[in-house]
Amino acid sequence: MIIAVSDVHLAEKPADPKVRADDKKFADFLDHIASNQLKKGGDLVLVG
């Protein structure tokens, strides 16, 4: 399985703490998926 993710919004550095918290949750979620996929021999592609 190949997972493609755009990380453009993460580079915007929003001032709103809630948005930052949501981005942190999203980044943690991506890390979890990537770790599981890479263990299974999958690929993770970041599109920025």
Coordinates of C-alpha atoms in Angstrom, one line a residue:
M1 CA 0.0 0.0 0.0
I2 CA 1.2 3.5 -0.8
I3 CA -0.1 6.4 1.3
A4 CA 0.3 9.9 -0.2
V5 CA 0.0 12.9 2.1
S6 CA 0.2 16.6 1.5
D7 CA 2.0 18.5 4.3
V8 CA 1.6 22.0 2.9
H9 CA -0.7 23.1 5.6
L10 CA 1.8 22.0 8.3
A11 CA 4.3 24.6 6.9
E12 CA 2.0 27.5 7.4
K13 CA 2.7 27.7 11.2
P14 CA -0.7 29.0 12.3
A15 CA -0.9 31.2 15.4
D16 CA -4.0 29.5 16.8
P17 CA -3.1 27.0 19.5
K18 CA -6.1 24.8 18.6
V19 CA -4.9 24.5 15.0
R20 CA -1.4 23.7 16.3
A21 CA -2.8 21.0 18.6
D22 CA -4.8 19.6 15.7
D23 CA -1.7 19.6 13.5
K24 CA 0.2 17.8 16.2
K25 CA -2.5 15.1 16.4
F26 CA -2.5 14.8 12.6
A27 CA 1.3 14.5 12.6
D28 CA 1.2 11.8 15.3
F29 CA -1.5 9.9 13.3
L30 CA 0.7 10.0 10.2
D31 CA 3.7 8.8 12.2
H32 CA 1.6 5.9 13.5
I33 CA 0.4 5.0 10.0
A34 CA 3.9 5.3 8.5
S35 CA 5.5 3.1 11.2
N36 CA 2.9 0.4 10.6
Q37 CA 3.1 0.5 6.8
L38 CA 6.9 0.5 6.7
K39 CA 6.9 -2.5 9.0
K40 CA 4.7 -4.3 6.5
G41 CA 6.8 -3.3 3.6
G42 CA 4.6 -0.4 2.4
D43 CA 5.6 3.1 1.2
L44 CA 4.8 6.5 2.5
V45 CA 5.0 9.4 0.0
L46 CA 4.9 13.0 1.2
V47 CA 3.7 15.5 -1.4
G48 CA 4.5 19.1 -0.4

